[in-house]
Amino acid sequence: MGKPTGFVEWPRVPAPKRDKAERLEDWRELVLPLGPEEAKRQAGRCMDCGIPFCHQGCPLGNLIPDFNDAVYRGQWKEAYQVLSRTNTFPEFTGRLCPAPCEAACVLAIDRDAVTIEQMEKEISERAFAEGWVKPRPPARRTGKRVAVVGSGPAGLAAAAQLNAAGHTVTVYEKDARAGGLLRYGIPDFKLEKAVLDRRIALMEAEGIVFRVGEDVGATKGFRALREQYDGLMLAMGARRARELDVPGRELSGVVQAMDYLEHQNRVVTAGATPDARLEATGKRVIILGGGDTGSDCLGTALRQDAASVTQVELMPAPPSVRAQGNPWPRWPLVFRTSSSQEEGGERAFALLTKRLEGEDGQLKRLHAVHVEVQREPGGAPKLVEVPGSEQVFDVDLLVLAMGFTGPETGKLEEELGVALSPRGTVKVDAKFATSVPGVYCAGDASRGASLIVWALADGREAARAMDLWLSGTSSVLPTRGQDCAF
């Protein structure tokens, strides 16, 4: 277990970040590595609890005390071997995961949790630098062919696992390059795309084929694809954005968050021509939505040199510490400040947008009213408008980052006849199988918009279930928290 008294002797030290003024001038990653000695101390804070609740908090079931102990002992290769047993892409989670494992860390009961997320990044980057991460094509092929639709985190995880089991895997991606939201939705200041390209190159070397620029629903068709392959894995994500249903929504200057983020990612990584409609330069920007997507939009607008940026949240600001009804090890519903929020902009809470106002078809003002939460005995809490609290904001660009309602299922439902859930997601059973034999679904397309770590976990579990169905006997793929059988 690291050092028995490490958590007493050493405080939590977050990963260093580039200076705010410096990082706002470019699109490079903002988080810097820990030094080797600091990484050792941070790993040494892990207590190797009798019941490691971090396992419960991590959807992948990562063996966190084990890889922390290896880092503390200076055995970095062993640490990577332990981490990569359960996590297909630790270089992604080490950058993008909100770390529910840290919320479940026993240390978090009364002090700062172990720095688990950063340790995953440190281990994976050390492994790549040392040459320990190499292509591992399967020793044999099963003769079964599988198509994966979507190359986001769930699709990539499913493809990697199915290929490791010996199936021949082809990944279909509608965009020009593979990666899904990892490439087009996550800003480079959180994930430089060279990190993604490095992993995709490894997967290609292992035998996975990527068919990019092919929108299955618009070209080949889902039914034809199912007939062509022995199995079909759906991993298209949940791209259907929640809309703002207020007067003035049609005005120029109102954009969806993913359109905004995708455009900038294409400018940064593919040299696309900037579109003035999706540029914040010199504009007064308001972002509706206080989550991760809204925060990414904030960081993007600041780097585009917006005149001002305000991030608006519908709900009141959460408390600074856990409320009585939000005990450990549940996810703490507390006030947070993201790296983008550290960089600038304003934040407003408990505001409901009532209407938008424009001039000559161009957005100019947002009218809102303050709300408060009312709780009646035996009833669910509800938001109630505060009389006389109307507020008007001047705005040139309104970015809608209010979440996602599910996947785009029109062609899928029409051509394959897959059943949908009441929420509009693809309906699956406990083994990720859809209502159509041989068709499985993983990630946000079935779960609904969620965390990258859940997408990876679903992709791995869905791959195991499909492998079991294809083999007809038993799967060589591991389940949550287990090592591979090959």
Coordinates of C-alpha atoms in Angstrom, one line a residue:
M1 CA 0.0 0.0 0.0
G2 CA 2.1 3.0 -0.8
K3 CA 3.4 4.5 2.4
P4 CA 1.2 3.6 5.5
T5 CA 1.4 7.1 6.8
G6 CA 1.6 8.9 3.5
F7 CA -1.9 10.3 3.6
V8 CA -1.0 11.9 7.0
E9 CA 2.4 13.3 5.9
W10 CA 1.6 14.5 2.4
P11 CA -1.2 16.8 1.3
R12 CA -3.0 16.4 -2.0
V13 CA -1.1 18.4 -4.6
P14 CA -3.1 19.0 -7.8
A15 CA -1.4 18.8 -11.2
P16 CA 0.2 22.1 -12.1
K17 CA -1.3 24.2 -14.9
R18 CA 0.1 26.6 -17.4
D19 CA -0.3 30.3 -16.5
K20 CA -3.8 31.6 -17.4
A21 CA -2.5 34.5 -19.4
E22 CA -0.2 32.1 -21.4
R23 CA -2.8 29.4 -22.1
L24 CA -5.4 31.8 -23.3
E25 CA -3.1 32.6 -26.2
D26 CA -3.2 29.1 -27.7
W27 CA -5.0 25.8 -27.8
R28 CA -2.5 23.5 -26.2
E29 CA -3.3 21.4 -23.2
L30 CA -3.3 23.4 -20.0
V31 CA -2.5 20.7 -17.4
L32 CA 1.2 20.0 -16.9
P33 CA 2.7 16.7 -15.6
L34 CA 3.7 16.2 -12.0
G35 CA 7.4 15.8 -11.2
P36 CA 8.5 12.1 -10.5
E37 CA 9.0 12.7 -6.8
E38 CA 5.6 14.5 -6.4
A39 CA 3.9 11.6 -8.4
K40 CA 5.5 9.2 -5.9
R41 CA 4.2 11.1 -2.9
Q42 CA 0.7 11.4 -4.4
A43 CA 0.6 7.7 -5.1
G44 CA 1.9 7.1 -1.6
R45 CA -1.2 8.8 -0.1
C46 CA -3.3 5.8 -1.2
M47 CA -4.3 3.8 1.9
D48 CA -5.1 0.5 0.2
C49 CA -8.3 0.4 2.2
G50 CA -9.7 -2.9 3.3
I51 CA -12.8 -2.1 1.2
P52 CA -11.5 0.2 -1.6
F53 CA -14.6 2.3 -2.3
C54 CA -12.8 3.8 -5.3
H55 CA -13.4 0.5 -7.1
Q56 CA -17.2 1.1 -6.6
G57 CA -16.9 4.7 -7.7
C58 CA -15.0 3.8 -11.0
P59 CA -17.3 2.5 -13.7
L60 CA -14.4 0.5 -15.1
G61 CA -13.5 -1.0 -11.8
N62 CA -9.9 0.1 -12.1
L63 CA -7.5 -1.5 -9.5
I64 CA -6.5 1.9 -8.1
P65 CA -4.6 0.9 -4.9
D66 CA -2.6 -1.6 -7.0
F67 CA -1.3 0.9 -9.5
N68 CA -0.7 3.5 -6.9
D69 CA 1.4 1.1 -4.9
A70 CA 3.4 0.3 -8.0
V71 CA 4.1 4.0 -8.7
Y72 CA 5.1 4.6 -5.1
R73 CA 7.6 1.7 -5.4
G74 CA 9.0 3.1 -8.6
Q75 CA 7.6 0.3 -10.7
W76 CA 6.0 2.3 -13.5
K77 CA 5.8 -0.5 -16.0
E78 CA 3.9 -2.6 -13.5
A79 CA 1.6 0.3 -12.8
Y80 CA 0.8 0.6 -16.5
Q81 CA 0.2 -3.2 -16.7
V82 CA -2.3 -3.0 -13.8
L83 CA -4.1 0.1 -15.2
S84 CA -4.4 -1.1 -18.8
R85 CA -6.0 -4.4 -17.6
T86 CA -9.2 -2.6 -16.9
N87 CA -8.9 0.7 -18.7
T88 CA -8.5 0.5 -22.5
F89 CA -7.6 4.2 -22.9
P90 CA -6.1 5.6 -19.6
E91 CA -4.6 8.5 -21.5
F92 CA -8.2 9.7 -22.2
T93 CA -9.7 9.2 -18.7
G94 CA -6.5 10.8 -17.2
R95 CA -7.4 14.0 -19.0
L96 CA -11.2 14.0 -19.3
C97 CA -12.8 12.0 -16.6
P98 CA -14.5 13.9 -13.7
A99 CA -13.1 11.2 -11.4
P100 CA -16.1 9.6 -9.6
C101 CA -13.4 7.3 -8.1
E102 CA -12.0 10.3 -6.2
A103 CA -15.4 11.2 -4.8
A104 CA -15.6 7.6 -3.5
C105 CA -12.1 7.6 -2.1
V106 CA -12.1 6.9 1.7
L107 CA -9.8 9.8 2.3
A108 CA -12.6 12.1 0.9
I109 CA -14.7 11.4 4.0
D110 CA -12.8 14.2 5.9
R111 CA -9.9 15.3 3.8
D112 CA -8.7 15.6 0.2
A113 CA -8.9 12.5 -2.0
V114 CA -6.0 10.7 -3.7
T115 CA -5.2 12.3 -7.1
I116 CA -6.3 9.3 -9.0
E117 CA -7.2 10.9 -12.4
Q118 CA -3.9 12.7 -12.7
M119 CA -2.1 9.5 -11.8
E120 CA -3.7 7.7 -14.7
K121 CA -2.4 10.4 -17.0
E122 CA 1.1 10.2 -15.5
I123 CA 1.2 6.4 -15.8
S124 CA -0.1 6.3 -19.4
E125 CA 2.2 9.1 -20.6
R126 CA 5.2 7.4 -19.0
A127 CA 4.2 4.1 -20.7
F128 CA 4.1 5.8 -24.1
A129 CA 7.4 7.6 -23.5
E130 CA 9.1 4.4 -22.5
G131 CA 7.8 2.4 -25.4
W132 CA 5.8 0.0 -23.3
V133 CA 2.6 0.6 -25.3
K134 CA 2.8 -1.4 -28.4
P135 CA 0.3 -2.9 -30.9
R136 CA -1.0 -6.2 -29.7
P137 CA -2.8 -7.9 -32.6
P138 CA -4.7 -11.0 -31.7
A139 CA -2.9 -14.3 -31.9
R140 CA -5.7 -15.8 -34.0
R141 CA -8.8 -14.7 -35.9
T142 CA -12.2 -16.2 -35.3
G143 CA -13.5 -15.7 -38.8
K144 CA -16.3 -13.5 -37.4
R145 CA -16.8 -10.0 -38.8
V146 CA -18.1 -7.1 -36.7
A147 CA -19.1 -3.5 -37.7
V148 CA -19.0 -0.7 -35.1
V149 CA -21.0 2.4 -36.0
G150 CA -19.4 5.4 -34.3
S151 CA -15.8 6.1 -33.2
G152 CA -16.3 8.0 -30.0
P153 CA -15.1 6.5 -26.7
A154 CA -17.7 3.7 -26.5
G155 CA -17.1 2.7 -30.2
L156 CA -13.4 2.7 -29.8
A157 CA -13.5 0.7 -26.6
A158 CA -15.9 -1.9 -28.1
A159 CA -13.7 -2.1 -31.3
A160 CA -10.5 -2.6 -29.3
Q161 CA -12.0 -5.4 -27.2
L162 CA -13.7 -7.2 -30.0
N163 CA -10.5 -7.1 -32.0
A164 CA -8.5 -8.4 -29.1
A165 CA -11.0 -11.4 -29.0
G166 CA -10.0 -12.2 -32.5
H167 CA -12.9 -10.8 -34.5
T168 CA -12.3 -8.7 -37.6
V169 CA -13.6 -5.2 -36.8
T170 CA -14.5 -2.4 -39.1
V171 CA -15.4 1.0 -37.5
Y172 CA -17.7 3.3 -39.5
E173 CA -17.5 7.1 -38.8
K174 CA -19.5 9.8 -40.6
D175 CA -16.9 12.5 -40.0
A176 CA -13.6 12.9 -42.0
R177 CA -11.5 11.5 -39.1
A178 CA -12.1 9.0 -36.4
G179 CA -12.6 10.0 -32.7
G180 CA -16.2 11.2 -32.5
L181 CA -16.6 13.7 -29.7
L182 CA -13.1 13.1 -28.6
R183 CA -11.9 14.8 -31.7
Y184 CA -14.7 17.2 -32.5
G185 CA -16.4 17.9 -29.2
I186 CA -13.5 18.2 -26.7
P187 CA -11.3 21.3 -27.1
D188 CA -7.6 20.9 -27.6
F189 CA -6.8 22.7 -24.4
K190 CA -8.2 19.6 -22.6
L191 CA -7.2 16.9 -25.1
E192 CA -4.6 17.6 -27.9
K193 CA -5.6 15.5 -30.9
A194 CA -2.1 14.0 -31.2
V195 CA -3.0 12.0 -28.2
L196 CA -6.1 10.6 -30.0
D197 CA -4.1 10.1 -33.3
R198 CA -1.5 8.1 -31.4
R199 CA -4.1 5.6 -30.1
I200 CA -6.0 5.3 -33.4
A201 CA -2.7 4.5 -35.1
L202 CA -2.1 1.7 -32.5
M203 CA -5.6 0.3 -33.2
E204 CA -5.0 0.3 -36.9
A205 CA -1.7 -1.5 -36.4
E206 CA -3.7 -4.2 -34.4
G207 CA -5.9 -4.8 -37.5
I208 CA -8.9 -2.5 -36.9
V209 CA -10.2 -0.8 -40.1
F210 CA -11.6 2.7 -39.9
R211 CA -14.1 3.7 -42.7
V212 CA -14.3 7.5 -42.2
G213 CA -16.5 9.9 -44.0
E214 CA -19.2 7.2 -44.3
D215 CA -22.6 8.1 -42.8
V216 CA -24.2 4.6 -42.5
G217 CA -27.7 6.0 -42.3
A218 CA -27.3 8.1 -45.4
T219 CA -25.3 5.7 -47.6
K220 CA -25.0 2.0 -46.9
G221 CA -28.0 1.7 -44.6
F222 CA -28.2 0.0 -41.2
R223 CA -30.1 -3.1 -42.6
A224 CA -27.5 -3.7 -45.3
L225 CA -24.7 -3.3 -42.8
R226 CA -26.3 -5.8 -40.5
E227 CA -26.6 -8.3 -43.3
Q228 CA -23.0 -7.8 -44.3
Y229 CA -21.5 -8.5 -40.9
D230 CA -21.9 -11.2 -38.2
G231 CA -22.5 -8.6 -35.5
L232 CA -23.3 -4.9 -35.4
M233 CA -22.3 -2.6 -32.5
L234 CA -24.1 0.8 -32.3
A235 CA -22.1 3.5 -30.6
M236 CA -23.3 6.8 -32.2
G237 CA -23.5 8.8 -29.1
A238 CA -26.3 11.1 -28.0
R239 CA -26.0 14.1 -30.3
R240 CA -29.6 15.3 -30.2
A241 CA -29.3 18.6 -28.3
R242 CA -31.9 20.0 -25.9
E243 CA -33.6 23.0 -27.4
L244 CA -34.5 26.5 -26.1
D245 CA -38.2 26.9 -26.6
V246 CA -38.7 30.6 -26.2
P247 CA -39.7 33.5 -28.5
G248 CA -36.7 34.7 -30.6
R249 CA -35.0 31.3 -30.8
E250 CA -34.8 31.8 -34.6
L251 CA -32.6 34.9 -34.4
S252 CA -29.2 34.9 -35.9
G253 CA -26.6 34.6 -33.2
V254 CA -28.2 31.6 -31.4
V255 CA -26.1 28.4 -31.8
Q256 CA -25.9 25.0 -30.3
A257 CA -22.9 24.2 -28.2
M258 CA -21.7 21.2 -30.3
D259 CA -21.9 23.3 -33.5
Y260 CA -19.8 25.9 -31.8
L261 CA -17.2 23.5 -30.3
E262 CA -17.0 21.4 -33.5
H263 CA -16.3 24.4 -35.6
Q264 CA -13.4 25.5 -33.5
N265 CA -11.9 22.0 -33.3
R266 CA -12.0 21.8 -37.1
V267 CA -10.3 25.2 -37.3
V268 CA -7.6 24.2 -34.8
T269 CA -6.9 20.6 -36.1
A270 CA -8.0 20.6 -39.7
G271 CA -7.3 24.2 -40.8
A272 CA -11.0 24.9 -41.5
T273 CA -11.9 28.4 -42.5
P274 CA -13.3 30.3 -39.5
D275 CA -17.1 31.0 -39.7
A276 CA -18.0 34.4 -38.3
R277 CA -21.4 33.1 -37.1
L278 CA -19.5 30.7 -34.8
E279 CA -16.7 33.0 -33.7
A280 CA -16.9 34.9 -30.4
T281 CA -14.2 37.5 -31.2
G282 CA -15.3 40.9 -29.9
K283 CA -18.8 39.7 -29.1
R284 CA -20.8 39.6 -25.8
V285 CA -21.3 35.9 -25.2
I286 CA -23.8 34.1 -23.0
I287 CA -23.6 30.4 -22.5
L288 CA -26.8 28.7 -21.2
G289 CA -25.7 25.6 -19.2
G290 CA -23.3 25.2 -16.3
G291 CA -22.0 21.7 -17.1
D292 CA -18.8 20.4 -18.7
T293 CA -20.0 21.3 -22.2
G294 CA -20.8 24.9 -21.1
S295 CA -17.4 25.1 -19.5
D296 CA -15.7 24.0 -22.7
C297 CA -17.6 26.7 -24.6
L298 CA -16.4 29.3 -22.0
G299 CA -12.8 28.4 -22.5
T300 CA -13.3 28.5 -26.2
A301 CA -14.9 31.9 -26.2
L302 CA -12.1 33.3 -24.0
R303 CA -9.5 32.0 -26.4
Q304 CA -11.4 33.6 -29.3
D305 CA -11.1 36.9 -27.5
A306 CA -14.8 37.6 -26.7
A307 CA -15.7 41.0 -25.4
S308 CA -17.4 39.4 -22.4
V309 CA -18.6 35.9 -21.5
T310 CA -21.3 35.0 -19.0
Q311 CA -22.2 31.4 -18.1
V312 CA -25.8 31.0 -16.9
E313 CA -27.1 28.1 -14.9
L314 CA -30.8 27.4 -14.4
M315 CA -30.4 25.9 -11.0
P316 CA -29.3 27.8 -7.9
A317 CA -25.6 27.6 -7.0
P318 CA -24.9 24.4 -5.1
P319 CA -23.4 24.4 -1.5
S320 CA -19.7 24.6 -0.9
V321 CA -19.8 21.3 1.1
R322 CA -21.9 18.2 0.9
A323 CA -25.5 18.7 2.0
Q324 CA -26.9 16.3 4.6
G325 CA -28.8 14.3 2.0
N326 CA -25.7 13.9 -0.1
P327 CA -23.4 11.7 1.9
W328 CA -20.1 10.0 1.0
P329 CA -19.4 8.0 -1.2
R330 CA -22.1 9.5 -3.5
W331 CA -21.0 12.0 -6.1
P332 CA -20.7 15.3 -4.2
L333 CA -23.2 17.9 -5.4
V334 CA -21.0 20.9 -4.4
F335 CA -19.9 24.2 -6.0
R336 CA -17.0 23.6 -8.4
T337 CA -14.8 25.9 -10.5
S338 CA -13.5 24.4 -13.8
S339 CA -10.2 25.3 -15.4
S340 CA -12.1 27.4 -17.9
Q341 CA -14.0 29.2 -15.1
E342 CA -10.6 30.0 -13.5
E343 CA -9.6 31.7 -16.7
G344 CA -12.3 34.4 -16.7
G345 CA -15.9 35.2 -17.5
E346 CA -18.9 35.6 -15.2
R347 CA -21.2 33.1 -13.7
A348 CA -24.9 33.5 -13.0
F349 CA -27.3 31.1 -11.2
A350 CA -31.0 30.5 -10.9
L351 CA -31.9 32.3 -14.1
L352 CA -34.7 31.2 -16.5
T353 CA -34.6 32.5 -20.0
K354 CA -38.0 33.9 -21.0
R355 CA -37.4 35.4 -24.4
L356 CA -34.8 36.7 -26.9
E357 CA -34.9 40.1 -28.5
G358 CA -33.2 41.1 -31.8
E359 CA -32.8 43.9 -34.3
D360 CA -33.0 43.2 -38.1
G361 CA -32.9 39.4 -37.4
Q362 CA -29.8 39.6 -35.2
L363 CA -29.8 38.7 -31.5
K364 CA -29.3 41.7 -29.2
R365 CA -30.8 41.0 -25.8
L366 CA -31.8 38.1 -23.5
H367 CA -34.7 38.5 -21.1
A368 CA -34.5 36.3 -18.0
V369 CA -36.1 36.0 -14.6
H370 CA -34.7 34.7 -11.3
V371 CA -36.1 31.4 -9.9
E372 CA -36.0 29.7 -6.6
V373 CA -36.5 26.1 -5.5
Q374 CA -39.7 25.4 -3.5
R375 CA -40.2 22.1 -1.7
E376 CA -43.6 21.1 -0.5
P377 CA -44.1 18.3 2.0
G378 CA -44.4 15.0 0.1
G379 CA -43.9 16.7 -3.3
A380 CA -41.0 17.0 -5.7
P381 CA -39.0 20.2 -5.6
K382 CA -39.9 22.7 -8.3
L383 CA -38.5 26.0 -9.7
V384 CA -40.7 29.0 -9.2
E385 CA -40.2 32.4 -10.7
V386 CA -39.4 35.3 -8.3
P387 CA -41.8 38.2 -8.9
G388 CA -40.1 41.4 -9.9
S389 CA -36.7 39.8 -10.6
E390 CA -36.6 40.2 -14.4
Q391 CA -33.2 40.9 -15.8
V392 CA -32.0 41.9 -19.3
F393 CA -28.6 40.9 -20.8
D394 CA -27.0 42.4 -23.9
V395 CA -25.8 39.5 -26.0
D396 CA -24.4 39.0 -29.5
L397 CA -23.8 35.3 -29.4
L398 CA -25.9 32.8 -27.3
V399 CA -24.5 29.3 -27.0
L400 CA -27.0 26.6 -25.9
A401 CA -25.2 24.1 -23.7
M402 CA -28.2 22.7 -22.0
G403 CA -27.4 19.0 -22.5
F404 CA -28.6 16.3 -24.8
T405 CA -31.8 14.3 -25.1
G406 CA -30.6 11.2 -26.9
P407 CA -29.2 9.8 -30.1
E408 CA -30.4 10.5 -33.6
T409 CA -32.5 7.3 -34.2
G410 CA -34.7 8.0 -37.3
K411 CA -32.9 5.8 -39.9
L412 CA -31.9 3.3 -37.2
E413 CA -35.5 2.7 -36.1
E414 CA -36.8 2.8 -39.7
E415 CA -34.3 0.4 -41.2
L416 CA -33.5 -2.0 -38.4
G417 CA -36.6 -1.7 -36.2
V418 CA -34.7 -1.4 -33.0
A419 CA -36.9 -0.6 -30.0
L420 CA -36.4 2.7 -28.2
S421 CA -36.7 3.5 -24.5
P422 CA -39.2 6.0 -23.2
R423 CA -36.3 8.6 -23.2
G424 CA -35.7 8.0 -26.9
T425 CA -32.4 6.1 -26.4
V426 CA -31.8 2.7 -28.0
K427 CA -33.3 0.1 -25.7
V428 CA -31.0 -2.6 -24.5
D429 CA -31.1 -5.5 -22.0
A430 CA -28.7 -6.2 -19.2
K431 CA -26.2 -7.5 -21.8
F432 CA -26.4 -4.5 -24.1
A433 CA -28.4 -6.4 -26.7
T434 CA -31.0 -4.5 -28.6
S435 CA -34.4 -5.9 -29.7
V436 CA -32.8 -7.0 -33.0
P437 CA -30.6 -10.2 -32.9
G438 CA -27.0 -9.6 -33.4
V439 CA -27.3 -5.9 -32.8
Y440 CA -25.8 -4.4 -29.6
C441 CA -25.5 -0.8 -28.4
A442 CA -23.1 0.9 -26.1
G443 CA -22.4 4.3 -24.6
D444 CA -24.6 7.4 -24.8
A445 CA -26.7 6.0 -27.5
S446 CA -28.3 3.6 -25.0
R447 CA -27.4 5.2 -21.6
G448 CA -28.1 8.8 -22.6
A449 CA -25.5 11.6 -22.4
S450 CA -23.0 10.6 -19.6
L451 CA -19.3 10.5 -18.7
I452 CA -16.5 9.3 -20.9
V453 CA -15.6 6.7 -18.3
W454 CA -19.2 5.2 -18.6
A455 CA -18.8 5.2 -22.4
L456 CA -15.6 3.2 -22.1
A457 CA -17.1 0.8 -19.5
D458 CA -20.2 0.2 -21.6
G459 CA -18.1 -0.3 -24.7
R460 CA -16.0 -3.0 -23.0
E461 CA -19.0 -4.7 -21.4
A462 CA -21.0 -4.6 -24.7
A463 CA -18.0 -6.1 -26.5
R464 CA -17.9 -8.9 -24.0
A465 CA -21.6 -9.7 -24.4
M466 CA -21.3 -9.7 -28.2
D467 CA -18.2 -11.9 -28.1
L468 CA -20.1 -14.4 -26.0
W469 CA -23.0 -14.3 -28.5
L470 CA -20.7 -14.7 -31.5
S471 CA -18.7 -17.6 -29.9
G472 CA -21.7 -19.3 -28.5
T473 CA -19.8 -20.6 -25.5
S474 CA -17.7 -18.3 -23.3
S475 CA -16.0 -14.9 -23.8
V476 CA -12.3 -14.4 -23.5
L477 CA -12.9 -10.8 -22.7
P478 CA -12.9 -9.6 -19.1
T479 CA -15.8 -8.1 -17.2
R480 CA -15.6 -5.0 -15.0
G481 CA -12.5 -4.9 -12.9
Q482 CA -11.0 -8.1 -14.3
D483 CA -7.9 -8.9 -16.2
C484 CA -7.9 -10.2 -19.8
A485 CA -7.9 -13.9 -20.5
F486 CA -5.4 -13.6 -23.4

